Short mmCIF file of C-alpha atoms in Angstrom, two decimals:
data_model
loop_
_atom_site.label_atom_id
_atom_site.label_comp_id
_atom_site.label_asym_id
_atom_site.label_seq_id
_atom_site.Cartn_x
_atom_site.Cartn_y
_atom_site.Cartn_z
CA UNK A 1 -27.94 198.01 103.56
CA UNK A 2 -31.04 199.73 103.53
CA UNK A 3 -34.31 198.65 104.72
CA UNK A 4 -35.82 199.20 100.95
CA UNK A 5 -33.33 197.38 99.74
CA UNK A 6 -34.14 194.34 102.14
CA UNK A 7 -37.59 194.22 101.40
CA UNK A 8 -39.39 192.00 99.20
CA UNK A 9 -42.93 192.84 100.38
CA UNK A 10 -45.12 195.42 101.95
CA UNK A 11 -48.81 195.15 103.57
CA UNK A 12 -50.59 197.88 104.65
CA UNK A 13 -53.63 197.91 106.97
CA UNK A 14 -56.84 199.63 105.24
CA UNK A 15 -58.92 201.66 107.58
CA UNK A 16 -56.96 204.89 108.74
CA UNK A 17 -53.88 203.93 106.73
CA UNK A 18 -55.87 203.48 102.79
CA UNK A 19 -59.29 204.69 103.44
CA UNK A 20 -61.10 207.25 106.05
CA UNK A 21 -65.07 206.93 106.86
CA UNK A 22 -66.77 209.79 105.45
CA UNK A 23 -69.29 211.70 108.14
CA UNK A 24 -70.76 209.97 110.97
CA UNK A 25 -72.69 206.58 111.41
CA UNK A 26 -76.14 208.21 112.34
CA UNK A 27 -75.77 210.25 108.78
CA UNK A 28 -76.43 206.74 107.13
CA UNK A 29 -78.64 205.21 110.02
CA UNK A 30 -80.76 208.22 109.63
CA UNK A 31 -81.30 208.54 105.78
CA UNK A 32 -82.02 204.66 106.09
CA UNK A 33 -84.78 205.51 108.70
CA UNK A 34 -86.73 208.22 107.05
CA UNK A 35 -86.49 206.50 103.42
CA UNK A 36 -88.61 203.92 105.78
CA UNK A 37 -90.78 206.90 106.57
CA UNK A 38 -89.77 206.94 110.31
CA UNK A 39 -88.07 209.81 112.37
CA UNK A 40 -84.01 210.11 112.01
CA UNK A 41 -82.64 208.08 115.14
CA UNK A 42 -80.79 210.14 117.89
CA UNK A 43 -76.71 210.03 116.77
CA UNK A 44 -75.16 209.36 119.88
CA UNK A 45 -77.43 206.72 120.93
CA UNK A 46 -76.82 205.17 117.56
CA UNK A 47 -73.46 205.30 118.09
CA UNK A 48 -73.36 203.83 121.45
CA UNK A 49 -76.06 200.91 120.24
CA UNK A 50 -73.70 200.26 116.97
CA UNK A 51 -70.34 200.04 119.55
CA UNK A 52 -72.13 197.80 121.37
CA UNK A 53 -73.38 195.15 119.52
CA UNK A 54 -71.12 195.19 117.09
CA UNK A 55 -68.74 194.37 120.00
CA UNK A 56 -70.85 191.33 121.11
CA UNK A 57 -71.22 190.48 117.48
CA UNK A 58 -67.70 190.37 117.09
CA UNK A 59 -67.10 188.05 120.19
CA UNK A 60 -69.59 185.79 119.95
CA UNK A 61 -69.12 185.08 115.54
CA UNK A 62 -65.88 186.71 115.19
CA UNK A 63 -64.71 187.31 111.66
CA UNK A 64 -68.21 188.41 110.34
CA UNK A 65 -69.26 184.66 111.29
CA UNK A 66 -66.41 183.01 109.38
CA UNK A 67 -66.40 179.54 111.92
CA UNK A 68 -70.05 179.73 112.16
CA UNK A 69 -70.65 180.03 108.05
CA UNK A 70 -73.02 182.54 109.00
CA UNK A 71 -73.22 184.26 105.22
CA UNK A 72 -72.45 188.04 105.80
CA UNK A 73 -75.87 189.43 105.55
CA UNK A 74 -77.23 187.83 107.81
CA UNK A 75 -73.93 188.73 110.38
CA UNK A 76 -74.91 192.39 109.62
CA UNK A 77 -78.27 192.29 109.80
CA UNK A 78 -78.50 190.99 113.64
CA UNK A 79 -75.71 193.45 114.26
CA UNK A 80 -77.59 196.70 113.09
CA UNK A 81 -80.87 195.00 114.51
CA UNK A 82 -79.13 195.20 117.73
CA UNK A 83 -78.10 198.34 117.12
CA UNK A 84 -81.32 199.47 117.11
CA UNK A 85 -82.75 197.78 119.88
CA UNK A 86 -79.26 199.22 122.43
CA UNK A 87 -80.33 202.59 121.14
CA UNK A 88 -84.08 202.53 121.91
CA UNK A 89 -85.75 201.66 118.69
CA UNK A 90 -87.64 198.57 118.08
CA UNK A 91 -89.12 198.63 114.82
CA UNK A 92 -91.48 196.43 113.24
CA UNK A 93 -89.82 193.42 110.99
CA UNK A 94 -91.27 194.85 107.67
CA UNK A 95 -89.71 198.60 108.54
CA UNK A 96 -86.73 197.04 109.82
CA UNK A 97 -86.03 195.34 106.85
CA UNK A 98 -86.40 198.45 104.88
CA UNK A 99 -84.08 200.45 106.82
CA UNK A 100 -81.34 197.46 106.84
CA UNK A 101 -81.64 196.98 103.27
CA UNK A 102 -80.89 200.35 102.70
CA UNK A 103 -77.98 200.43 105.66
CA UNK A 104 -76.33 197.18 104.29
CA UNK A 105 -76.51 198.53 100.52
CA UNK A 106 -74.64 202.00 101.79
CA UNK A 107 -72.02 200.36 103.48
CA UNK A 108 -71.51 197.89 100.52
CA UNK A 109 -70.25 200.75 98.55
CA UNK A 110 -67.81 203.46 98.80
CA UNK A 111 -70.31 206.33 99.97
CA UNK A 112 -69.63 205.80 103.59
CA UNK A 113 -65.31 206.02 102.64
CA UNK A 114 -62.86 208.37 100.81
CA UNK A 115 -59.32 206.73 99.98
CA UNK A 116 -56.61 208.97 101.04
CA UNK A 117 -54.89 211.29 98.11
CA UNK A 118 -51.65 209.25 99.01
CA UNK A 119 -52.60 206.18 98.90
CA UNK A 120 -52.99 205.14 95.50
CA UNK A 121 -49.61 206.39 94.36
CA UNK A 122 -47.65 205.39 97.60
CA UNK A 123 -49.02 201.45 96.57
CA UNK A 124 -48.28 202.07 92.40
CA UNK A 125 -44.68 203.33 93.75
CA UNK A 126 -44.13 200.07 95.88
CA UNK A 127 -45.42 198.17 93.12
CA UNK A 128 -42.90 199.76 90.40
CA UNK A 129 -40.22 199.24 93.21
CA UNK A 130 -40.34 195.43 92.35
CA UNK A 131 -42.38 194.73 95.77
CA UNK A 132 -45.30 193.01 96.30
CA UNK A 133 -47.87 194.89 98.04
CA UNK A 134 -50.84 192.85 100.19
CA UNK A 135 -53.76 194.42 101.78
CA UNK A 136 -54.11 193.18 105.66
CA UNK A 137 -57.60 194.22 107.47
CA UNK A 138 -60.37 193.28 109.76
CA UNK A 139 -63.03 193.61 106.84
CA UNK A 140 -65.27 191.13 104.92
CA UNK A 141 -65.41 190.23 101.51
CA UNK A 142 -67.19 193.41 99.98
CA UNK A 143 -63.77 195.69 100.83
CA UNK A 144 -62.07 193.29 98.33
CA UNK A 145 -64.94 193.43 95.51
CA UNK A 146 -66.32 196.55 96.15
CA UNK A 147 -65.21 199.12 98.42
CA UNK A 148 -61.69 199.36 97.49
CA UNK A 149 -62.07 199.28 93.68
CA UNK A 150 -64.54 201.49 94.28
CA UNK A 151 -62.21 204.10 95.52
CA UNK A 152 -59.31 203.30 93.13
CA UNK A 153 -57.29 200.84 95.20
CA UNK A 154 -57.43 197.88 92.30
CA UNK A 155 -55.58 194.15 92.96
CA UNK A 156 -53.76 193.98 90.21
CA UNK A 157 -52.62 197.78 89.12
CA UNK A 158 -52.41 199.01 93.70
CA UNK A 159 -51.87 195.83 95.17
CA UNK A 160 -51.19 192.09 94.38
CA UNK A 161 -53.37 190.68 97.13
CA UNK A 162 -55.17 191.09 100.37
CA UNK A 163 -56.09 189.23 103.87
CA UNK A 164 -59.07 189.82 105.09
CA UNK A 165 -60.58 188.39 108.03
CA UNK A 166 -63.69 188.03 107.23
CA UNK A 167 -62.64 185.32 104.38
CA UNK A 168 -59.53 183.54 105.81
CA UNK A 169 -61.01 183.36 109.67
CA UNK A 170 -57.86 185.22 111.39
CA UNK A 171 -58.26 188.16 112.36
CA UNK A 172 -56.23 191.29 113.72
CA UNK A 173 -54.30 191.25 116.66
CA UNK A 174 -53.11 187.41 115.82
CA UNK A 175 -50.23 187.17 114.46
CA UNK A 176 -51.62 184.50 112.26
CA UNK A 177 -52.77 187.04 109.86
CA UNK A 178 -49.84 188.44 109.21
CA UNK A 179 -47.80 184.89 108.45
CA UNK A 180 -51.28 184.05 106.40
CA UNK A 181 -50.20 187.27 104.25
CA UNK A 182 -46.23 186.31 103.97
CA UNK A 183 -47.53 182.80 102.29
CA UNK A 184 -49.84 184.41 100.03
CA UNK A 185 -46.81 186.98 99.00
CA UNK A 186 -44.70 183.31 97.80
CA UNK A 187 -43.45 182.37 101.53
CA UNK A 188 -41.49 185.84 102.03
CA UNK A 189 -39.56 186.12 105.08
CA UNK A 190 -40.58 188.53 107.68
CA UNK A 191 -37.47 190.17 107.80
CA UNK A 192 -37.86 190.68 104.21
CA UNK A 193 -41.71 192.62 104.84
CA UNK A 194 -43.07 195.67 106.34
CA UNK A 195 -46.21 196.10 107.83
CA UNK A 196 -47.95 199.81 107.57
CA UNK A 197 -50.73 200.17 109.66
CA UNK A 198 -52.46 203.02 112.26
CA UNK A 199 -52.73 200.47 115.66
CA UNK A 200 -50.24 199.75 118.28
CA UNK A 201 -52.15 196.88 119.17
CA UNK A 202 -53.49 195.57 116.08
CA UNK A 203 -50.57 196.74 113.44
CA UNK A 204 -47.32 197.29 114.85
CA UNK A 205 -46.79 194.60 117.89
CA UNK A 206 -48.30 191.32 115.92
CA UNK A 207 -45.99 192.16 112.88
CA UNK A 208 -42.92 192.96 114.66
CA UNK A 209 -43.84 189.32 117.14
CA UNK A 210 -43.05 187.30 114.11
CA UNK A 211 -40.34 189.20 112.77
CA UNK A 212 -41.72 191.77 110.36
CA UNK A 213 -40.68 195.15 109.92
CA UNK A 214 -43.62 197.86 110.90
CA UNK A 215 -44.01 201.46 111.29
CA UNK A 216 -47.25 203.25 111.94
CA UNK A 217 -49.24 206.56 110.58
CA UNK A 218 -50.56 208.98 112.47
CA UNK A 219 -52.37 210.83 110.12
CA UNK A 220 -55.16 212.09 112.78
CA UNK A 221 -52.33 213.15 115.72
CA UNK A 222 -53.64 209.94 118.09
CA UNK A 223 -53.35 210.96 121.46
CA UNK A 224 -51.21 207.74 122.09
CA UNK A 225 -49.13 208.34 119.21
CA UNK A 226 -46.12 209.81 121.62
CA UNK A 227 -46.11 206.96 124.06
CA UNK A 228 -46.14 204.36 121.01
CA UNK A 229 -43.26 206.32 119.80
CA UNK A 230 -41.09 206.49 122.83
CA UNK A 231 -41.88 202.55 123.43
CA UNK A 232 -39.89 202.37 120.11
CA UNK A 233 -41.93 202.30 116.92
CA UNK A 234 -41.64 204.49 113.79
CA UNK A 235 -43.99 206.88 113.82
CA UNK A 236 -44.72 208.81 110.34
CA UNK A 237 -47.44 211.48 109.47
CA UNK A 238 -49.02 209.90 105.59
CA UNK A 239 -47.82 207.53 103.08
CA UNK A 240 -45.84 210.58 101.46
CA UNK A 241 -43.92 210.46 104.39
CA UNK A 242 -43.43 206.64 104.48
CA UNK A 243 -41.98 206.81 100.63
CA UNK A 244 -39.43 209.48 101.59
CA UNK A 245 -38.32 208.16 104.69
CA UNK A 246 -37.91 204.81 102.22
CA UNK A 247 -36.36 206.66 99.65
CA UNK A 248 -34.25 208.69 102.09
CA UNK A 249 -32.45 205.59 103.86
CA UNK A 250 -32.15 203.94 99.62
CA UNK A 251 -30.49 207.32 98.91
CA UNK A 252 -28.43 207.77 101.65
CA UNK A 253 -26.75 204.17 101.64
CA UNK A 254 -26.16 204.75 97.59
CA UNK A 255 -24.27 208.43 98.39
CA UNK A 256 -22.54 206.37 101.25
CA UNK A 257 -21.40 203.81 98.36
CA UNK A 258 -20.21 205.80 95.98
CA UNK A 259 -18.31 208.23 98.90
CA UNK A 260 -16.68 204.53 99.39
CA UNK A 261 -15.49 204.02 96.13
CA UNK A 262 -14.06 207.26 95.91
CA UNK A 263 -11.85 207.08 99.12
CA UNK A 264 -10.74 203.51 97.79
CA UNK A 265 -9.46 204.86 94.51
CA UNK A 266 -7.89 207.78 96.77
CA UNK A 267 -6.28 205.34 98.85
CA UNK A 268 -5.37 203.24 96.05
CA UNK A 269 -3.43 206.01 93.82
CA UNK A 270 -1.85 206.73 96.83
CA UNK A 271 -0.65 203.26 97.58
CA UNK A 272 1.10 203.55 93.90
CA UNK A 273 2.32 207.09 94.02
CA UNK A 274 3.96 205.66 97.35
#
């Protein structure tokens, strides 16, 4: 039997796999600064401030503050604060607030993304299969309302529904998230699901720990991509790829059927000419 014919739902991860970032971080950081009338910040020091405290962020109110009820704004707006501060600039609260209004509306849209050209039809194709497709990702609420419809990917028409962390307080690489998606898809067994993601770590070895199927993209030729591959995972190039390999192993087990049949009525004829 073949694995398309097994399954019963797929999830796929969003950033890398759905959607890319468009440009760099200091392209928004900087149009936020001088619409505040200040200089545009240096870009690698923003990027090294915005690693960092969005790392501390992350461990000390994990899930964009989900435990804490911290509302998401507010999350945000200490993390690019900090930001600012790691990279050497220490702005006044009146400019600050200028520049993080203008930061927080940017990335609360789809100017910062650009959904892949495969996406969209690789999720209507599941969909028409007669699978459910759910959205798993380390995101906040404003991928699900915004950013995704935004860029075409629409619940009800790409997927059925999503998981994100920064509204069900799981987040990637716990398993948790993964069984929180199989409930949400009507209590569908993992060996009935695959999991499409771009992470060893985060993707592939939760899903496969609780039984799922998974297979990974490497759609920007990830340095680790060969050593994930020889440790055993499947290892395709875009979602185009992913529907033919799908389609291949459906196709192949139906010409392996009907080769069956033949040889039976072969053999059978033969048993009565004998």
């Amino acid at each position: 039997m073949s694995l398309l014919s097994k399954l019963r739902l797929i999830t796929v991860d969003v950033t890398g796999t759905l959607i890319a970032y468009k440009g760099h971080l200091g392209d928004y950081y900087c149009m936020a600064a001088k619409s505040a009338g200040m200089p545009c910040p240096d870009y690698n020091r923003m990027h090294e401030g915005f690693k960092l405290a969005y790392t501390e962020m992350a461990r000390q109110y994990p899930c964009f503050g989900f435990a804490a009820k911290m509302p998401n704004i507010e999350w945000w707006r200490t993390c690019v604060k900090n930001s600012f501060v790691k990279a050497g600039y220490d702005y006044d609260e009146e400019t600050f607030e200028k520049i993080f209004r203008r930061i927080y509306s940017a990335f609360g849209s789809s100017a910062p993304y650009s959904a892949f050209p495969d996406a969209q039809p690789f999720m209507r194709w599941a969909r028409e299969k007669g699978l459910t497709v759910g959205v798993v990702s380390n995101a906040e609420y404003r991928y699900k309302d915004v950013i995704l419809p935004a860029l075409g990917l629409n619940q009800g028409s790409e997927w059925d529904f999503g998981v994100f962390s920064g509204m069900v307080g799981v987040e990637k690489p716990d398993p948790r998230i993964y069984k929180i998606a199989l409930e949400m898809a009507g209590n569908v067994a993992p060996e009935e699901a695959l999991h499409i993601g771009d992470s060893m770590r985060k993707d592939y070895t939760p899903a496969r720990s609780i039984g799922m199927h998974a297979l990974l993209l490497d759609r920007f030729k990830t340095a680790d991509a060969e050593s994930w591959r020889q440790s055993g995972a499947t290892m395709l190039s875009d979602l185009v790829a992913t529907q033919e390999w799908l389609t291949k192993n459906q196709n192949e087990e139906q010409e392996e059927t009907v080769a069956a049949r033949v040889l039976n009525r072969i053999s059978e004829k033969l048993k009565m000419g004998a």
